[in-house]
Amino acid sequence: MEREKTDIFSRESQRESGRKGKQLSGRGEGLEPQVAEETARESSAKTGLPLWMLGLGADRLRADMNRLLALLFHQGVLDEQFLQLQQLQDETSPNFVSEVVNIYFHESEKLLRNLRGLLMDREFSDYKKMGIHLNQFMGSSSSIGAKRVRNVCVAFRAASEQNNRAGCLRALELVEHEYCYLKNKLHELFQLEQQRVLAAGVRYPIQN
Amino acid sequence: MTVEERKGGLAGEDGVKDPFPVGMRVLAVDDDPTCLMLLDGLLRRCQYQVTTTNQAITALKMLRENKNNFDLVISDVSMPDMDGFKLLELVGLEMDLPVIMLSSHSDPKLVMRGITHGACDYLLKPVRIEELKNIWQHVIRRKKIDSKDQNKSADQDNALHADGEGGEGPPSSSNADQNGKLNRKRKDQNEDEEEEGEENGEENEDPSSQKKPRVVWSVELHRKFVAAVNQLGIEKAVPKRILDLMNVEGLTRENVASHLQKYRLYLKRISCVATQQANMVAAFGAKDSSYMRMGSLDGFGDFRGLAGPGRLNSTAMSSYPPSGMLGRLNSPAGLSLRGLTSSGLIQTGHAQNSSNSVNTHGKLQPVVLPTNQSASLFQGIPTSLELDQLQQRKCISTQRGEFSSVDNTTVFTTANGFPDSRMTVHSSSNSLSNAPSNPLMLQSNPQQTLCRGGLANQSSLKAVTLNPEPYTMGVSGSSNFLDHGRCNENWQSALQLSKFPSNSLPLSEPLNCDPLTTNNLREHISSTGSHIRRSPIDFSATSVLAGPLEDSRGEMPCQSGLIGNVVQNINYAPKQRWEEQKQDYTQSSNHVFGTLNSIIPANNVMGPLNHSLDQNNAACNRKMDMPLISQSNASSSSLVQHSEVEKSAMDTKMVSNEDYLLEQTKSQDGLIHNSYESLDDLMSAMIKRSLGS
């Protein structure tokens, strides 16, 4: 089960790494032609250099970040609650978002493991307990703005209220998928943020 | 003492209030660390002082240590060590602090439990900062309610302020302040009353601190007098009992006795010409404007036949300061300036008496008496106070011309409660919009039916007097009054409607997940909102709306805040509901689809997948969605295709239903949002206004 779990959690990231070549389209900058400039990540993948050393500049990284965010909003992965989270980040709490999100990841994985453990049990019957876990997961997901995750949780809850084990299992799979995707994307986002901060502090001669 | 007390209270309130939401000490309890941290951040952003704990037991300990450490508690519903509702109860019982419940689940049963356990509010996760910005209202409200309990009688008795305002925010001290400001006529008396009320908690019958040597029988005072008389029955009305009923500070039995004597004489006089008046009124009923042209004093000639007061009043009327119409009455100056209003009042009084059910028209009688009495009392010697009164009435008349007497009549005829404030406010404001206020006042008059009946008779009776001028006032007044009577209906319905949600929302299940009920509630809310919007006196209507909310005790006080949240929760409810229907995925896809509509689906990656997706299992489709989405790196084009495919693959009926409902909810959400905004805005405006005043 653990392996399966790591599979689920890591599968998406593997898929992700295979995607480096694909472009990300962002609405903020309008439609980009098929052969638009590659993202910073793509450059980094090509050259093997860390992003911040590419000399791409903080602006580029910020643009990438924005694009990624825009995409996530478009997909409904995140909603405006995430923006609220970002707004709470300021000088007094400069890493607020990443702190909260990391706590979320930590807790959520615990919860998801619990849920799966419960459901995989052949004699599973404690829907109430599952409901508690689920509720908490739902609450925290909605609090950070993970819209799709929360939506799938709703389906999960409905199945749980009907004591529909098969439905719960299916819903759990969906939840896990969505969660993985979200986690990957958010990691990506934070990476970009980190790089941007670093790049902003680095001065390189501009390379073409 | 009194003034200082009041001002001190007000200043204290102001002083406390202005920075108050800032630095409010909140205790946040939630077992979920993510939410707790988020809550902490949000609350800090609202500039509250936040203490967090993830255990209810710890929270209780902290609270028990010193309950004055905190102003407000926010607690999650589901916690491992203790049920959130249990914590809520304990906090309410032991510390009497406002508690807000927090939950990710908008189950109406939970909300109901929250209410029954005494929660001030019930918020849904994710908590938004806008909601948190308003939670301080619960603290203020609780304080106000506690202090209001002590000053209840003072508030109710004077009611010179909007009821809603009294309930919403400002302390009774500020009400007293307003009273003093608004009602100069009875300024001293009001102050006396307010202070006495605040001190004693009950209006004293003892005219203990009678400051003024002579009692001025103001309109309100006379109205009370007549009300008391009617209540007792004109035969059985004895000064002592009248005094008791009137419940006015600083009034002696002797005052009442002398006033009663004059009143009895007046009643005798007017009863003679009652029938004549009725005919006249009937005849003149339709022609308002013509009567506005106050002729010479001769017009009052017959009126004089009504004996002393009539005579005086006519002269008074003639000396009435010029208004558009009333200018002609101005011939004799220096007389008491009761003028038209008084005559109008007399008319009403006469009419009432002629209709011979004194009790029935008792309400309208006071209108006459003060003028009569004061006219007789202060013949040619208008005191400053009287001049004030007259000026007030003058203002009323000047503004309204033909409506002036109506104003006065309506003003005077309305009972306590709303009317006083309205009357004075409107007399000072002098706008035609006062007209609607009159029906409003009338409506609030518990004996409004009587009034209306009286009005009908009044009109008929007024016509009796041959005297054009005073009667014109009466006539026009009465005819207009009838119109106002009609307006009353509208107002009544409007107000009832506005009151309706206040009753229906919190008591029923506001968050009934059934979309139909939710829709109905939305309609109610929106209709409420629209009614409120429509009303020319938004504040009054809202205050009426808020009034019942605020005036009631216990859980009700929370409901005005709850309404906002209820509305917002209803906003949430459909979304939750949607999700619970397992259709959310389609919904989100639809949403995504909608947003990505413009993006050209260039990718044919989905081509082969179309077939696979054409399978019947919706869940299967969904399942495949995910990997597809992730595989394609979430290219929007694929998503578009995806949604399309999914749409076609899914049962169209289901989809269309969802879409329909989605749009419906969206439109209603918009509507609710508007209403919510308007309600919320109105309420916050009211709070601000009352707090700022």
Short mmCIF file of N, CA, C and O in Angstrom, two decimals, chain B residues 309-348:
data_model
loop_
_atom_site.label_atom_id
_atom_site.label_comp_id
_atom_site.label_asym_id
_atom_site.label_seq_id
_atom_site.Cartn_x
_atom_site.Cartn_y
_atom_site.Cartn_z
N PRO B 309 -61.53 77.83 22.62
CA PRO B 309 -60.33 77.36 21.93
C PRO B 309 -60.42 77.60 20.45
O PRO B 309 -59.44 77.97 19.81
N GLY B 310 -61.60 77.42 19.97
CA GLY B 310 -61.73 77.62 18.54
C GLY B 310 -61.37 79.04 18.17
O GLY B 310 -60.65 79.31 17.23
N ARG B 311 -61.85 79.90 18.95
CA ARG B 311 -61.58 81.30 18.65
C ARG B 311 -60.09 81.56 18.70
O ARG B 311 -59.50 82.16 17.83
N LEU B 312 -59.61 81.10 19.74
CA LEU B 312 -58.17 81.34 19.88
C LEU B 312 -57.41 80.72 18.74
O LEU B 312 -56.48 81.26 18.21
N ASN B 313 -57.87 79.60 18.42
CA ASN B 313 -57.12 78.90 17.37
C ASN B 313 -57.27 79.62 16.07
O ASN B 313 -56.36 79.65 15.26
N SER B 314 -58.39 80.13 15.87
CA SER B 314 -58.53 80.81 14.58
C SER B 314 -57.59 81.97 14.51
O SER B 314 -56.91 82.18 13.53
N THR B 315 -57.57 82.68 15.59
CA THR B 315 -56.63 83.80 15.56
C THR B 315 -55.21 83.27 15.45
O THR B 315 -54.38 83.81 14.75
N ALA B 316 -55.06 82.24 16.16
CA ALA B 316 -53.72 81.65 16.07
C ALA B 316 -53.43 81.27 14.64
O ALA B 316 -52.36 81.51 14.12
N MET B 317 -54.40 80.69 14.06
CA MET B 317 -54.18 80.26 12.69
C MET B 317 -53.91 81.44 11.81
O MET B 317 -53.06 81.42 10.94
N SER B 318 -54.69 82.42 12.03
CA SER B 318 -54.50 83.56 11.15
C SER B 318 -53.13 84.16 11.36
O SER B 318 -52.53 84.71 10.46
N SER B 319 -52.67 84.01 12.53
CA SER B 319 -51.36 84.57 12.77
C SER B 319 -50.27 83.58 12.43
O SER B 319 -49.11 83.79 12.71
N TYR B 320 -50.67 82.55 11.86
CA TYR B 320 -49.70 81.52 11.54
C TYR B 320 -48.67 82.07 10.57
O TYR B 320 -48.98 82.75 9.64
N PRO B 321 -47.48 81.74 10.79
CA PRO B 321 -46.44 82.27 9.91
C PRO B 321 -46.65 81.83 8.49
O PRO B 321 -47.23 80.78 8.26
N PRO B 322 -46.22 82.58 7.59
CA PRO B 322 -46.57 82.32 6.20
C PRO B 322 -45.96 81.03 5.70
O PRO B 322 -44.80 80.76 5.84
N SER B 323 -46.78 80.31 5.13
CA SER B 323 -46.31 79.22 4.29
C SER B 323 -46.84 79.54 2.92
O SER B 323 -47.44 80.59 2.73
N GLY B 324 -46.66 78.68 2.04
CA GLY B 324 -47.18 78.96 0.71
C GLY B 324 -48.67 79.25 0.77
O GLY B 324 -49.17 80.22 0.25
N MET B 325 -49.32 78.41 1.47
CA MET B 325 -50.76 78.55 1.50
C MET B 325 -51.22 79.34 2.70
O MET B 325 -52.25 79.96 2.68
N LEU B 326 -50.44 79.22 3.71
CA LEU B 326 -50.94 79.72 4.96
C LEU B 326 -50.66 81.20 5.13
O LEU B 326 -50.97 81.77 6.14
N GLY B 327 -50.09 81.78 4.16
CA GLY B 327 -49.70 83.17 4.33
C GLY B 327 -50.86 84.04 4.73
O GLY B 327 -50.73 84.93 5.54
N ARG B 328 -51.96 83.73 4.18
CA ARG B 328 -53.09 84.62 4.43
C ARG B 328 -53.54 84.56 5.87
O ARG B 328 -54.22 85.44 6.34
N LEU B 329 -53.19 83.54 6.48
CA LEU B 329 -53.67 83.43 7.85
C LEU B 329 -52.93 84.36 8.76
O LEU B 329 -53.14 84.37 9.95
N ASN B 330 -52.06 85.04 8.19
CA ASN B 330 -51.12 85.72 9.03
C ASN B 330 -51.62 87.03 9.60
O ASN B 330 -50.89 87.74 10.24
N SER B 331 -52.81 87.35 9.35
CA SER B 331 -53.24 88.70 9.70
C SER B 331 -52.95 89.11 11.13
O SER B 331 -52.18 90.03 11.36
N PRO B 332 -53.49 88.43 12.08
CA PRO B 332 -53.12 88.88 13.41
C PRO B 332 -51.82 88.23 13.82
O PRO B 332 -51.68 87.04 13.73
N ALA B 333 -50.98 89.08 14.23
CA ALA B 333 -49.69 88.53 14.63
C ALA B 333 -49.61 88.49 16.13
O ALA B 333 -50.46 89.04 16.84
N GLY B 334 -48.61 87.96 16.58
CA GLY B 334 -48.36 87.98 18.01
C GLY B 334 -49.22 87.04 18.81
O GLY B 334 -49.07 86.94 20.01
N LEU B 335 -50.09 86.39 18.09
CA LEU B 335 -50.86 85.42 18.84
C LEU B 335 -50.12 84.10 18.80
O LEU B 335 -49.16 83.94 18.09
N SER B 336 -50.63 83.23 19.54
CA SER B 336 -49.93 81.94 19.55
C SER B 336 -49.97 81.37 18.15
O SER B 336 -50.95 81.46 17.43
N LEU B 337 -48.92 80.82 17.78
CA LEU B 337 -48.73 80.49 16.37
C LEU B 337 -49.14 79.07 16.06
O LEU B 337 -48.58 78.44 15.19
N ARG B 338 -50.09 78.63 16.76
CA ARG B 338 -50.48 77.26 16.45
C ARG B 338 -50.94 77.16 15.03
O ARG B 338 -50.68 76.20 14.33
N GLY B 339 -51.68 78.12 14.67
CA GLY B 339 -52.05 78.21 13.27
C GLY B 339 -52.79 77.02 12.76
O GLY B 339 -53.58 76.39 13.44
N LEU B 340 -52.48 76.77 11.55
CA LEU B 340 -53.25 75.77 10.84
C LEU B 340 -53.17 74.43 11.51
O LEU B 340 -54.12 73.68 11.56
N THR B 341 -52.01 74.19 11.92
CA THR B 341 -51.88 72.86 12.51
C THR B 341 -52.88 72.71 13.62
O THR B 341 -53.56 71.72 13.73
N SER B 342 -52.93 73.70 14.41
CA SER B 342 -53.85 73.57 15.52
C SER B 342 -55.26 73.45 15.00
O SER B 342 -56.04 72.64 15.48
N SER B 343 -55.54 74.26 14.01
CA SER B 343 -56.91 74.16 13.52
C SER B 343 -57.14 72.80 12.92
O SER B 343 -58.16 72.18 13.12
N GLY B 344 -56.14 72.42 12.21
CA GLY B 344 -56.28 71.08 11.65
C GLY B 344 -56.49 70.08 12.77
O GLY B 344 -57.31 69.19 12.71
N LEU B 345 -55.74 70.33 13.78
CA LEU B 345 -55.87 69.41 14.90
C LEU B 345 -57.26 69.51 15.48
O LEU B 345 -57.89 68.53 15.82
N ILE B 346 -57.67 70.71 15.53
CA ILE B 346 -59.00 70.89 16.09
C ILE B 346 -59.98 70.16 15.23
O ILE B 346 -60.91 69.53 15.70
N GLN B 347 -59.72 70.28 13.96
CA GLN B 347 -60.63 69.60 13.07
C GLN B 347 -60.69 68.14 13.39
O GLN B 347 -61.75 67.55 13.54
N THR B 348 -59.53 67.63 13.48
CA THR B 348 -59.53 66.20 13.73
C THR B 348 -60.22 65.91 15.04
O THR B 348 -61.00 65.00 15.17
#
